[in-house]
mmCIF file of C-alpha atoms in Angstrom:
data_model
loop_
_atom_site.group_PDB
_atom_site.id
_atom_site.type_symbol
_atom_site.label_atom_id
_atom_site.label_comp_id
_atom_site.label_asym_id
_atom_site.label_seq_id
_atom_site.Cartn_x
_atom_site.Cartn_y
_atom_site.Cartn_z
ATOM 1 C CA MET A 1003 20.268 -93.115 93.798
ATOM 2 C CA LYS A 1004 20.401 -91.047 90.988
ATOM 3 C CA TYR A 1005 22.540 -88.487 89.820
ATOM 4 C CA ILE A 1006 21.438 -84.959 87.447
ATOM 5 C CA ILE A 1007 23.461 -82.519 86.668
ATOM 6 C CA LEU A 1008 22.057 -79.568 84.890
ATOM 7 C CA GLN A 1009 23.940 -77.452 82.785
ATOM 8 C CA GLY A 1010 23.347 -73.908 81.575
ATOM 9 C CA ASP A 1011 26.034 -72.626 78.992
ATOM 10 C CA GLY A 1012 27.222 -69.766 79.887
ATOM 11 C CA MET A 1013 24.170 -68.568 81.921
ATOM 12 C CA ALA A 1014 26.030 -66.691 84.495
ATOM 13 C CA ASP A 1015 26.759 -63.043 83.208
ATOM 14 C CA TYR A 1016 27.964 -59.378 84.323
ATOM 15 C CA PRO A 1017 25.702 -56.534 85.057
ATOM 16 C CA LEU A 1018 23.973 -54.497 82.503
ATOM 17 C CA GLU A 1019 23.140 -50.987 82.774
ATOM 18 C CA VAL A 1020 20.014 -51.906 80.392
ATOM 19 C CA LEU A 1021 19.162 -54.906 82.883
ATOM 20 C CA GLY A 1022 19.693 -51.800 86.008
ATOM 21 C CA GLY A 1023 22.620 -53.385 87.315
ATOM 22 C CA ARG A 1024 21.274 -56.675 86.680
ATOM 23 C CA THR A 1025 22.621 -59.825 86.031
ATOM 24 C CA PRO A 1026 20.442 -61.917 82.651
ATOM 25 C CA LEU A 1027 20.331 -64.176 85.699
ATOM 26 C CA GLU A 1028 19.052 -61.952 88.029
ATOM 27 C CA ALA A 1029 16.274 -60.717 85.590
ATOM 28 C CA ALA A 1030 14.821 -62.942 84.113
ATOM 29 C CA ARG A 1031 12.310 -64.915 85.924
ATOM 30 C CA THR A 1032 13.643 -68.584 87.173
ATOM 31 C CA PRO A 1033 11.475 -70.014 90.314
ATOM 32 C CA ASN A 1034 12.834 -73.782 89.538
ATOM 33 C CA MET A 1035 16.648 -72.480 89.829
ATOM 34 C CA ASP A 1036 15.652 -70.400 92.276
ATOM 35 C CA TRP A 1037 13.590 -73.727 94.538
ATOM 36 C CA LEU A 1038 17.007 -75.750 93.840
ATOM 37 C CA ALA A 1039 19.196 -72.065 95.442
ATOM 38 C CA GLN A 1040 16.762 -72.347 98.297
ATOM 39 C CA ARG A 1041 17.174 -75.412 98.969
ATOM 40 C CA GLY A 1042 20.862 -77.201 98.704
ATOM 41 C CA VAL A 1043 24.488 -76.117 98.579
ATOM 42 C CA PHE A 1044 24.938 -72.898 96.940
ATOM 43 C CA GLY A 1045 27.750 -70.906 96.009
ATOM 44 C CA LEU A 1046 30.249 -69.979 94.003
ATOM 45 C CA ALA A 1047 32.306 -72.456 91.547
ATOM 46 C CA HIS A 1048 36.248 -72.104 89.821
ATOM 47 C CA VAL A 1049 35.278 -73.717 86.549
ATOM 48 C CA ILE A 1050 37.807 -72.168 84.848
ATOM 49 C CA PRO A 1051 41.446 -73.347 85.846
ATOM 50 C CA GLU A 1052 44.212 -70.036 86.241
ATOM 51 C CA GLY A 1053 45.766 -69.943 82.693
ATOM 52 C CA PHE A 1054 43.327 -71.920 80.516
ATOM 53 C CA ALA A 1055 40.812 -70.130 78.417
ATOM 54 C CA PRO A 1056 37.136 -70.409 79.682
ATOM 55 C CA GLY A 1057 35.706 -71.980 76.767
ATOM 56 C CA SER A 1058 33.069 -74.625 76.579
ATOM 57 C CA ASP A 1059 35.921 -77.538 76.222
ATOM 58 C CA VAL A 1060 37.351 -76.720 80.044
ATOM 59 C CA GLY A 1061 34.243 -75.798 81.352
ATOM 60 C CA ASN A 1062 32.222 -79.130 80.800
ATOM 61 C CA MET A 1063 35.416 -81.064 81.246
ATOM 62 C CA SER A 1064 35.581 -79.911 84.836
ATOM 63 C CA ILE A 1065 32.616 -80.142 85.601
ATOM 64 C CA MET A 1066 32.180 -83.909 84.426
ATOM 65 C CA GLY A 1067 35.299 -84.705 87.300
ATOM 66 C CA TYR A 1068 38.355 -84.438 84.880
ATOM 67 C CA ASP A 1069 40.842 -81.685 86.458
ATOM 68 C CA PRO A 1070 41.245 -79.588 83.356
ATOM 69 C CA ALA A 1071 45.339 -79.123 83.934
ATOM 70 C CA VAL A 1072 45.918 -83.288 84.114
ATOM 71 C CA TYR A 1073 43.876 -84.201 80.818
ATOM 72 C CA HIS A 1074 43.341 -81.263 78.403
ATOM 73 C CA THR A 1075 44.671 -81.150 75.259
ATOM 74 C CA GLY A 1076 42.002 -79.618 73.372
ATOM 75 C CA ARG A 1077 38.934 -79.399 71.803
ATOM 76 C CA SER A 1078 38.173 -80.801 68.647
ATOM 77 C CA PRO A 1079 39.533 -84.086 69.655
ATOM 78 C CA LEU A 1080 36.431 -84.281 72.167
ATOM 79 C CA GLU A 1081 34.315 -83.051 69.507
ATOM 80 C CA ALA A 1082 36.642 -86.035 66.827
ATOM 81 C CA ALA A 1083 35.148 -88.723 70.021
ATOM 82 C CA SER A 1084 31.322 -87.331 69.466
ATOM 83 C CA MET A 1085 31.462 -87.726 65.323
ATOM 84 C CA GLY A 1086 33.434 -91.320 65.419
ATOM 85 C CA VAL A 1087 36.728 -89.912 64.056
ATOM 86 C CA ALA A 1088 38.959 -91.788 65.149
ATOM 87 C CA LEU A 1089 42.302 -89.673 65.593
ATOM 88 C CA GLY A 1090 45.522 -91.565 66.170
ATOM 89 C CA SER A 1091 48.610 -91.035 68.527
ATOM 90 C CA LYS A 1092 50.105 -88.521 65.849
ATOM 91 C CA ASP A 1093 46.651 -86.511 64.888
ATOM 92 C CA ILE A 1094 45.346 -83.222 65.013
ATOM 93 C CA ALA A 1095 41.786 -82.216 65.228
ATOM 94 C CA PHE A 1096 40.854 -79.612 64.514
ATOM 95 C CA ARG A 1097 37.211 -77.815 64.991
ATOM 96 C CA CYS A 1098 35.985 -75.692 61.316
ATOM 97 C CA ASN A 1099 33.419 -73.307 61.465
ATOM 98 C CA LEU A 1100 32.131 -71.693 58.937
ATOM 99 C CA VAL A 1101 31.833 -68.338 59.305
ATOM 100 C CA ASN A 1102 30.785 -64.951 57.042
ATOM 101 C CA LEU A 1103 33.365 -62.329 57.079
ATOM 102 C CA GLY A 1104 32.228 -58.950 56.319
ATOM 103 C CA GLY A 1105 34.985 -56.841 54.635
ATOM 104 C CA SER A 1106 38.065 -57.048 52.898
ATOM 105 C CA GLY A 1107 41.361 -57.089 52.745
ATOM 106 C CA ALA A 1108 42.885 -55.391 55.861
ATOM 107 C CA GLU A 1109 39.259 -54.166 57.264
ATOM 108 C CA THR A 1110 37.771 -57.813 56.730
ATOM 109 C CA TYR A 1111 36.323 -58.537 59.812
ATOM 110 C CA MET A 1112 34.358 -61.312 61.494
ATOM 111 C CA GLU A 1113 30.335 -60.878 61.264
ATOM 112 C CA ASP A 1114 29.077 -63.888 62.176
ATOM 113 C CA PHE A 1115 31.304 -67.250 63.218
ATOM 114 C CA THR A 1116 27.305 -69.045 62.997
ATOM 115 C CA ALA A 1117 27.206 -68.183 59.320
ATOM 116 C CA GLY A 1118 23.624 -66.912 59.768
ATOM 117 C CA HIS A 1119 23.102 -69.887 62.032
ATOM 118 C CA ILE A 1120 23.093 -71.832 58.817
ATOM 119 C CA SER A 1121 21.370 -75.289 58.538
ATOM 120 C CA SER A 1122 23.353 -79.329 59.253
ATOM 121 C CA GLU A 1123 21.779 -79.834 55.916
ATOM 122 C CA GLU A 1124 23.394 -76.516 53.737
ATOM 123 C CA ALA A 1125 26.266 -77.556 55.776
ATOM 124 C CA LYS A 1126 27.400 -80.343 54.775
ATOM 125 C CA GLU A 1127 26.756 -80.390 51.280
ATOM 126 C CA ILE A 1128 29.494 -77.262 51.870
ATOM 127 C CA ILE A 1129 31.760 -79.720 54.141
ATOM 128 C CA ASP A 1130 31.734 -81.779 51.289
ATOM 129 C CA ASP A 1131 32.453 -80.177 48.566
ATOM 130 C CA ILE A 1132 35.380 -78.165 50.686
ATOM 131 C CA GLY A 1133 36.077 -81.783 51.304
ATOM 132 C CA ARG A 1134 36.889 -82.957 48.144
ATOM 133 C CA LYS A 1135 38.861 -80.006 46.486
ATOM 134 C CA LEU A 1136 40.610 -79.126 49.741
ATOM 135 C CA GLY A 1137 41.491 -82.837 51.088
ATOM 136 C CA GLY A 1138 44.044 -85.098 50.552
ATOM 137 C CA ASP A 1139 47.572 -85.193 51.694
ATOM 138 C CA GLY A 1140 46.583 -85.924 55.287
ATOM 139 C CA ILE A 1141 44.071 -82.991 55.802
ATOM 140 C CA GLU A 1142 40.272 -84.280 55.933
ATOM 141 C CA PHE A 1143 36.952 -82.815 56.651
ATOM 142 C CA PHE A 1144 34.140 -84.169 58.328
ATOM 143 C CA PRO A 1145 30.337 -82.292 58.548
ATOM 144 C CA GLY A 1146 29.199 -82.034 61.642
ATOM 145 C CA VAL A 1147 25.830 -79.847 63.533
ATOM 146 C CA SER A 1148 24.929 -76.001 62.132
ATOM 147 C CA TYR A 1149 28.211 -74.390 61.402
ATOM 148 C CA ARG A 1150 30.150 -77.002 63.684
ATOM 149 C CA HIS A 1151 32.703 -78.638 61.943
ATOM 150 C CA LEU A 1152 35.829 -80.736 61.909
ATOM 151 C CA MET A 1153 39.018 -81.125 59.933
ATOM 152 C CA VAL A 1154 41.980 -84.287 60.683
ATOM 153 C CA TRP A 1155 45.267 -83.273 59.604
ATOM 154 C CA ARG A 1156 47.297 -86.765 60.591
ATOM 155 C CA GLU A 1157 50.190 -86.388 61.606
ATOM 156 C CA GLY A 1158 49.897 -82.975 61.565
ATOM 157 C CA LYS A 1159 51.080 -79.848 63.536
ATOM 158 C CA GLU A 1160 49.025 -78.207 66.959
ATOM 159 C CA LYS A 1161 51.484 -75.848 68.166
ATOM 160 C CA MET A 1162 50.102 -72.751 66.267
ATOM 161 C CA THR A 1163 48.413 -70.204 67.803
ATOM 162 C CA THR A 1164 44.713 -69.812 66.779
ATOM 163 C CA THR A 1165 41.583 -68.011 68.362
ATOM 164 C CA PRO A 1166 38.087 -68.456 68.372
ATOM 165 C CA PRO A 1167 35.735 -66.945 66.361
ATOM 166 C CA HIS A 1168 33.251 -66.174 68.955
ATOM 167 C CA ASP A 1169 35.805 -63.843 70.587
ATOM 168 C CA ILE A 1170 36.535 -61.763 67.908
ATOM 169 C CA THR A 1171 32.418 -60.484 66.857
ATOM 170 C CA GLY A 1172 32.415 -58.022 64.900
ATOM 171 C CA GLN A 1173 36.700 -57.160 65.715
ATOM 172 C CA LYS A 1174 38.882 -57.865 62.680
ATOM 173 C CA ILE A 1175 40.482 -61.059 61.362
ATOM 174 C CA ALA A 1176 43.949 -59.384 60.723
ATOM 175 C CA GLY A 1177 45.762 -60.357 64.629
ATOM 176 C CA CYS A 1178 43.841 -62.896 64.898
ATOM 177 C CA LEU A 1179 44.783 -65.011 62.585
ATOM 178 C CA PRO A 1180 46.832 -69.178 62.855
ATOM 179 C CA THR A 1181 50.414 -68.108 63.743
ATOM 180 C CA GLY A 1182 52.833 -69.918 64.322
ATOM 181 C CA ASP A 1183 54.593 -73.710 62.837
ATOM 182 C CA GLY A 1184 51.811 -74.828 60.553
ATOM 183 C CA ALA A 1185 50.065 -72.119 60.212
ATOM 184 C CA ASP A 1186 50.698 -72.077 56.957
ATOM 185 C CA CYS A 1187 48.771 -74.755 56.221
ATOM 186 C CA LEU A 1188 45.529 -73.525 58.041
ATOM 187 C CA LEU A 1189 45.774 -70.217 55.992
ATOM 188 C CA LYS A 1190 46.367 -71.915 52.799
ATOM 189 C CA LEU A 1191 43.502 -73.958 53.711
ATOM 190 C CA MET A 1192 40.561 -70.671 54.723
ATOM 191 C CA ASP A 1193 42.428 -69.328 51.905
ATOM 192 C CA ALA A 1194 41.425 -71.464 49.444
ATOM 193 C CA SER A 1195 37.534 -71.883 51.034
ATOM 194 C CA ARG A 1196 36.829 -68.498 50.451
ATOM 195 C CA ASN A 1197 37.531 -68.801 46.588
ATOM 196 C CA ILE A 1198 35.357 -71.929 46.771
ATOM 197 C CA LEU A 1199 32.369 -70.761 49.065
ATOM 198 C CA ALA A 1200 32.371 -67.024 46.500
ATOM 199 C CA GLU A 1201 30.018 -69.060 44.328
ATOM 200 C CA HIS A 1202 28.857 -72.236 45.852
ATOM 201 C CA GLY A 1203 25.348 -72.832 44.768
ATOM 202 C CA VAL A 1204 24.003 -73.215 48.863
ATOM 203 C CA ASN A 1205 24.987 -69.033 49.503
ATOM 204 C CA ARG A 1206 23.352 -67.943 45.744
ATOM 205 C CA LYS A 1207 20.073 -69.427 47.987
ATOM 206 C CA ARG A 1208 21.074 -68.467 50.882
ATOM 207 C CA GLU A 1209 21.466 -65.026 49.543
ATOM 208 C CA ALA A 1210 18.214 -64.445 47.443
ATOM 209 C CA GLU A 1211 16.690 -65.893 50.563
ATOM 210 C CA GLY A 1212 17.983 -63.312 52.603
ATOM 211 C CA ARG A 1213 19.838 -64.655 54.547
ATOM 212 C CA ARG A 1214 24.057 -64.580 55.134
ATOM 213 C CA ARG A 1215 26.260 -66.835 53.030
ATOM 214 C CA ALA A 1216 29.425 -69.182 54.624
ATOM 215 C CA THR A 1217 32.146 -67.248 53.651
ATOM 216 C CA SER A 1218 34.639 -69.231 54.744
ATOM 217 C CA ILE A 1219 36.153 -71.949 57.285
ATOM 218 C CA TRP A 1220 37.981 -70.378 59.666
ATOM 219 C CA LEU A 1221 40.062 -73.468 61.606
ATOM 220 C CA TRP A 1222 40.998 -73.271 65.670
ATOM 221 C CA GLY A 1223 40.441 -75.627 69.392
ATOM 222 C CA GLN A 1224 43.804 -78.014 67.710
ATOM 223 C CA GLY A 1225 44.833 -80.727 70.407
ATOM 224 C CA ARG A 1226 46.001 -84.120 70.393
ATOM 225 C CA ALA A 1227 42.784 -87.555 71.768
ATOM 226 C CA PRO A 1228 43.515 -87.049 75.431
ATOM 227 C CA GLN A 1229 43.569 -90.474 77.423
ATOM 228 C CA LEU A 1230 40.343 -89.998 80.136
ATOM 229 C CA PRO A 1231 39.246 -92.722 83.128
ATOM 230 C CA LEU A 1232 35.732 -93.422 81.934
ATOM 231 C CA LEU A 1233 34.024 -91.964 84.553
ATOM 232 C CA THR A 1234 31.751 -94.865 84.580
ATOM 233 C CA LYS A 1235 34.231 -96.934 86.540
ATOM 234 C CA ARG A 1236 35.246 -94.633 88.633
ATOM 235 C CA PHE A 1237 31.984 -94.008 90.218
ATOM 236 C CA GLY A 1238 30.187 -97.225 89.430
ATOM 237 C CA ILE A 1239 27.543 -95.710 87.862
ATOM 238 C CA THR A 1240 25.801 -96.176 84.231
ATOM 239 C CA GLY A 1241 24.235 -92.898 82.976
ATOM 240 C CA GLY A 1242 24.108 -90.760 79.470
ATOM 241 C CA VAL A 1243 24.555 -87.037 78.128
ATOM 242 C CA ILE A 1244 22.166 -84.764 76.274
ATOM 243 C CA SER A 1245 23.341 -81.480 73.951
ATOM 244 C CA ALA A 1246 23.052 -80.225 70.306
ATOM 245 C CA VAL A 1247 26.616 -80.404 70.507
ATOM 246 C CA ASP A 1248 29.971 -82.555 70.066
ATOM 247 C CA ILE A 1249 31.650 -81.139 72.383
ATOM 248 C CA ILE A 1250 28.879 -82.627 75.427
ATOM 249 C CA HIS A 1251 29.084 -85.855 73.276
ATOM 250 C CA GLY A 1252 32.601 -86.072 73.160
ATOM 251 C CA LEU A 1253 33.564 -86.308 76.424
ATOM 252 C CA GLY A 1254 30.188 -88.832 77.045
ATOM 253 C CA VAL A 1255 32.498 -90.763 74.474
ATOM 254 C CA TYR A 1256 35.475 -90.779 77.132
ATOM 255 C CA ALA A 1257 33.464 -91.044 80.417
ATOM 256 C CA GLY A 1258 32.286 -93.886 78.800
ATOM 257 C CA LEU A 1259 28.594 -92.181 79.245
ATOM 258 C CA GLU A 1260 25.241 -93.210 76.835
ATOM 259 C CA ARG A 1261 24.923 -90.747 74.004
ATOM 260 C CA ILE A 1262 21.001 -89.778 74.190
ATOM 261 C CA ASP A 1263 19.576 -88.220 71.102
ATOM 262 C CA VAL A 1264 16.165 -86.412 71.758
ATOM 263 C CA PRO A 1265 14.319 -84.948 68.851
ATOM 264 C CA GLY A 1266 14.389 -81.038 67.446
ATOM 265 C CA ILE A 1267 17.227 -80.377 69.631
ATOM 266 C CA THR A 1268 19.790 -77.431 68.149
ATOM 267 C CA GLY A 1269 21.817 -75.977 69.872
ATOM 268 C CA PHE A 1270 19.984 -73.163 69.513
ATOM 269 C CA LEU A 1271 16.689 -70.739 71.112
ATOM 270 C CA ASP A 1272 14.947 -72.679 69.219
ATOM 271 C CA THR A 1273 15.505 -75.727 70.694
ATOM 272 C CA ASN A 1274 13.592 -78.738 72.149
ATOM 273 C CA TYR A 1275 13.993 -77.672 76.025
ATOM 274 C CA LYS A 1276 10.951 -79.541 77.148
ATOM 275 C CA GLY A 1277 12.333 -83.103 75.563
ATOM 276 C CA LYS A 1278 15.644 -82.449 76.815
ATOM 277 C CA GLY A 1279 14.658 -83.135 79.874
ATOM 278 C CA GLU A 1280 11.816 -85.797 79.160
ATOM 279 C CA TYR A 1281 14.014 -87.633 77.657
ATOM 280 C CA GLY A 1282 16.055 -87.051 80.596
ATOM 281 C CA LEU A 1283 13.678 -88.225 82.867
ATOM 282 C CA ARG A 1284 13.217 -91.641 81.031
ATOM 283 C CA SER A 1285 17.215 -92.262 81.068
ATOM 284 C CA LEU A 1286 17.390 -92.917 84.546
ATOM 285 C CA GLU A 1287 14.439 -95.370 84.630
ATOM 286 C CA LYS A 1288 17.783 -96.854 83.599
ATOM 287 C CA ASN A 1289 21.165 -95.259 84.258
ATOM 288 C CA ASP A 1290 21.979 -93.268 88.039
ATOM 289 C CA PHE A 1291 23.433 -90.716 86.212
ATOM 290 C CA VAL A 1292 22.255 -87.700 83.337
ATOM 291 C CA PHE A 1293 23.808 -85.247 82.549
ATOM 292 C CA ILE A 1294 21.366 -82.445 80.006
ATOM 293 C CA HIS A 1295 23.743 -80.275 79.062
ATOM 294 C CA VAL A 1296 21.921 -76.607 76.894
ATOM 295 C CA GLU A 1297 23.629 -73.574 74.605
ATOM 296 C CA ALA A 1298 20.960 -71.239 73.694
ATOM 297 C CA THR A 1299 22.178 -69.038 76.739
ATOM 298 C CA ASP A 1300 25.160 -69.542 75.371
ATOM 299 C CA GLU A 1301 24.807 -68.893 71.740
ATOM 300 C CA ALA A 1302 22.393 -65.299 72.887
ATOM 301 C CA GLY A 1303 25.569 -64.441 74.657
ATOM 302 C CA HIS A 1304 27.457 -64.561 71.382
ATOM 303 C CA MET A 1305 24.472 -63.097 70.260
ATOM 304 C CA GLY A 1306 24.628 -59.664 72.399
ATOM 305 C CA ASP A 1307 20.842 -60.112 72.676
ATOM 306 C CA VAL A 1308 20.244 -59.863 76.316
ATOM 307 C CA LYS A 1309 16.167 -60.427 75.806
ATOM 308 C CA ALA A 1310 17.378 -63.427 73.961
ATOM 309 C CA LYS A 1311 19.112 -64.847 76.845
ATOM 310 C CA ILE A 1312 17.325 -63.975 79.520
ATOM 311 C CA GLN A 1313 14.085 -65.622 76.751
ATOM 312 C CA ALA A 1314 16.110 -68.670 77.110
ATOM 313 C CA LEU A 1315 17.241 -69.176 80.571
ATOM 314 C CA GLU A 1316 13.560 -68.459 81.534
ATOM 315 C CA ASP A 1317 12.816 -71.538 78.722
ATOM 316 C CA PHE A 1318 15.846 -73.942 80.804
ATOM 317 C CA ASP A 1319 14.479 -72.953 84.069
ATOM 318 C CA GLU A 1320 10.654 -73.923 82.936
ATOM 319 C CA LYS A 1321 10.933 -76.866 80.444
ATOM 320 C CA VAL A 1322 13.921 -78.680 81.924
ATOM 321 C CA VAL A 1323 14.302 -77.845 85.427
ATOM 322 C CA GLY A 1324 10.847 -78.168 86.069
ATOM 323 C CA THR A 1325 10.191 -80.850 84.051
ATOM 324 C CA VAL A 1326 13.194 -83.079 85.932
ATOM 325 C CA LEU A 1327 11.959 -81.354 89.175
ATOM 326 C CA LYS A 1328 8.327 -82.370 89.031
ATOM 327 C CA GLY A 1329 9.660 -85.490 87.484
ATOM 328 C CA MET A 1330 11.659 -86.338 90.120
ATOM 329 C CA GLU A 1331 9.559 -84.931 93.215
ATOM 330 C CA HIS A 1332 8.200 -88.532 94.020
ATOM 331 C CA ARG A 1333 11.731 -89.470 94.589
ATOM 332 C CA LYS A 1334 13.902 -89.070 97.830
ATOM 333 C CA ASP A 1335 16.880 -90.798 96.612
ATOM 334 C CA TRP A 1336 18.106 -88.247 94.024
ATOM 335 C CA ARG A 1337 20.935 -85.148 93.846
ATOM 336 C CA VAL A 1338 21.231 -82.946 91.727
ATOM 337 C CA LEU A 1339 24.175 -80.374 90.336
ATOM 338 C CA LEU A 1340 22.506 -77.023 88.700
ATOM 339 C CA MET A 1341 25.604 -74.725 87.112
ATOM 340 C CA PRO A 1342 27.086 -72.672 83.755
ATOM 341 C CA ASP A 1343 30.323 -74.047 82.323
ATOM 342 C CA HIS A 1344 31.671 -70.531 82.539
ATOM 343 C CA PRO A 1345 29.846 -66.592 82.698
ATOM 344 C CA THR A 1346 28.872 -65.694 78.779
ATOM 345 C CA SER A 1347 29.307 -61.453 78.160
ATOM 346 C CA ILE A 1348 26.677 -60.155 76.894
ATOM 347 C CA ALA A 1349 28.434 -57.272 77.049
ATOM 348 C CA LEU A 1350 31.980 -58.419 75.685
ATOM 349 C CA LYS A 1351 30.026 -61.241 73.387
ATOM 350 C CA THR A 1352 32.047 -64.032 74.255
ATOM 351 C CA HIS A 1353 33.363 -66.345 78.126
ATOM 352 C CA VAL A 1354 35.581 -64.971 80.704
ATOM 353 C CA ALA A 1355 37.459 -66.687 83.269
ATOM 354 C CA GLU A 1356 34.973 -65.410 86.607
ATOM 355 C CA PRO A 1357 33.305 -68.291 88.982
ATOM 356 C CA VAL A 1358 30.131 -69.005 88.326
ATOM 357 C CA PRO A 1359 27.358 -69.847 90.975
ATOM 358 C CA PHE A 1360 26.522 -73.405 91.499
ATOM 359 C CA VAL A 1361 23.842 -75.603 93.605
ATOM 360 C CA LEU A 1362 24.135 -78.894 95.315
ATOM 361 C CA TYR A 1363 20.887 -80.270 95.500
ATOM 362 C CA SER A 1364 20.019 -83.016 97.493
ATOM 363 C CA ALA A 1365 16.762 -84.943 98.797
ATOM 364 C CA LEU A 1366 17.471 -86.651 101.036
ATOM 365 C CA GLN A 1367 19.590 -83.672 103.509
ATOM 366 C CA PRO A 1368 17.217 -80.257 101.935
ATOM 367 C CA ARG A 1369 18.826 -77.172 103.379
ATOM 368 C CA ASP A 1370 17.128 -73.955 104.216
ATOM 369 C CA ASN A 1371 18.947 -71.012 102.532
ATOM 370 C CA GLY A 1372 15.686 -68.770 102.594
ATOM 371 C CA ALA A 1373 14.626 -66.582 100.106
ATOM 372 C CA VAL A 1374 17.560 -66.605 98.232
ATOM 373 C CA GLY A 1375 17.494 -65.975 94.178
ATOM 374 C CA TYR A 1376 19.585 -68.282 91.674
ATOM 375 C CA ASN A 1377 21.852 -65.679 90.463
ATOM 376 C CA GLU A 1378 25.841 -64.314 90.795
ATOM 377 C CA LYS A 1379 25.284 -61.850 93.789
ATOM 378 C CA ASP A 1380 23.308 -64.228 96.096
ATOM 379 C CA ALA A 1381 25.997 -67.042 95.323
ATOM 380 C CA ALA A 1382 28.691 -65.015 95.879
ATOM 381 C CA LYS A 1383 26.820 -63.879 99.868
ATOM 382 C CA THR A 1384 27.008 -67.927 101.432
ATOM 383 C CA GLY A 1385 30.793 -67.588 101.644
ATOM 384 C CA ILE A 1386 30.668 -70.975 99.613
ATOM 385 C CA VAL A 1387 33.033 -71.278 97.389
ATOM 386 C CA ALA A 1388 33.723 -74.740 95.643
ATOM 387 C CA LYS A 1389 37.750 -73.720 94.334
ATOM 388 C CA GLU A 1390 37.905 -76.328 91.963
ATOM 389 C CA ALA A 1391 35.297 -76.956 89.998
ATOM 390 C CA PHE A 1392 35.697 -80.867 89.064
ATOM 391 C CA ARG A 1393 35.492 -82.459 92.032
ATOM 392 C CA LEU A 1394 31.652 -81.180 92.355
ATOM 393 C CA MET A 1395 31.441 -84.558 90.953
ATOM 394 C CA GLU A 1396 33.168 -86.141 94.020
ATOM 395 C CA ALA A 1397 30.658 -84.133 96.124
ATOM 396 C CA LEU A 1398 27.804 -85.283 93.482
ATOM 397 C CA ILE A 1399 27.469 -89.095 93.261
ATOM 398 C CA GLU A 1400 29.604 -89.956 96.917
ATOM 399 C CA GLY A 1401 28.028 -87.315 99.034
ATOM 400 C CA ARG A 1402 31.436 -85.554 100.127
ATOM 401 C CA GLN A 1403 31.527 -81.600 100.962
ATOM 402 C CA THR A 1404 34.334 -80.873 98.357
ATOM 403 C CA TRP A 1405 33.725 -76.745 98.531
ATOM 404 C CA THR A 1406 34.407 -73.879 101.627
ATOM 405 C CA GLU A 1407 32.379 -72.507 103.448
ATOM 406 C CA THR A 1408 33.026 -69.485 105.354
#
């Protein structure tokens, strides 16, 4: 048996007036996801447990079969694992975004949490310089992908409150800066980074080319290394993950899964969608399981760009879902789980915690749900609810019912 998870990050959304009261999933042309909805177990999944912020760390941990209430320690330790950065029991990992801040003084606001989707090459030069100038006394910086990087505070503090920068696009940062025990250290680093970046060569070049500058680092998402049981041992499977973002690869490391590198994947709208589908199929020739993740749908939501989100949904449907379905059509021994990790609201430009549409399709036991579409409204009408989304992995691998039907 072969098992596949197709995760379009942040696909779900709220109805939008500009779309005539439809959501982007309703407005987009998604024949392949619709095909699955018409033939699989189709309903709503509660991915974000009560009391948790609707982050991709929590959502993807649920989808991969781990109860966040038991295993979640923070976002950044997962990214550290992906980057091969070892954490001691007292070490704290932080996400370190390169961001663009607008305004000044009390009017400073978060203009762009991606620093104009800065390239990994440019960002590495910046982060390396910041590490040389601000590192030491237990502080270490590690370059990642595009605007997403890592800071480790050896034997540091973690109880402070921090804010994801993608939650405050267009908002003043004054009420969103780190607070609590240890926050003074973070604030000093963030302030010092602004001085370094003010005249950095990468920024001068970007400004001359009409592109946004990286004006500051933003530290958030802190946590210690989690203790996760291996997914491979729990279910007796082999498998891999495909993604352009470290958080997914980090989960894969803790789960015992292989990292599958695909040329041309970016974590943005220009990613190599089809390559993800093709490499996923190729991995199933030797493995039992593959987790394919696409970030572009989420990025479009954070941008508040309706057209971009619809395009990302259609690209995901055609080039990832369609490629996988076509590649598996000659087999009967496979199941696929299709879902996002949370909704990403176009109107709010951030994640929200509402349940999301999911499909669990089995080629051995197809259903006939009629002419439904893969969207929030049709999913709600089915009366099928997975109240503990982390148990859908059991349904995928073991074929057990872990949802309720009314």
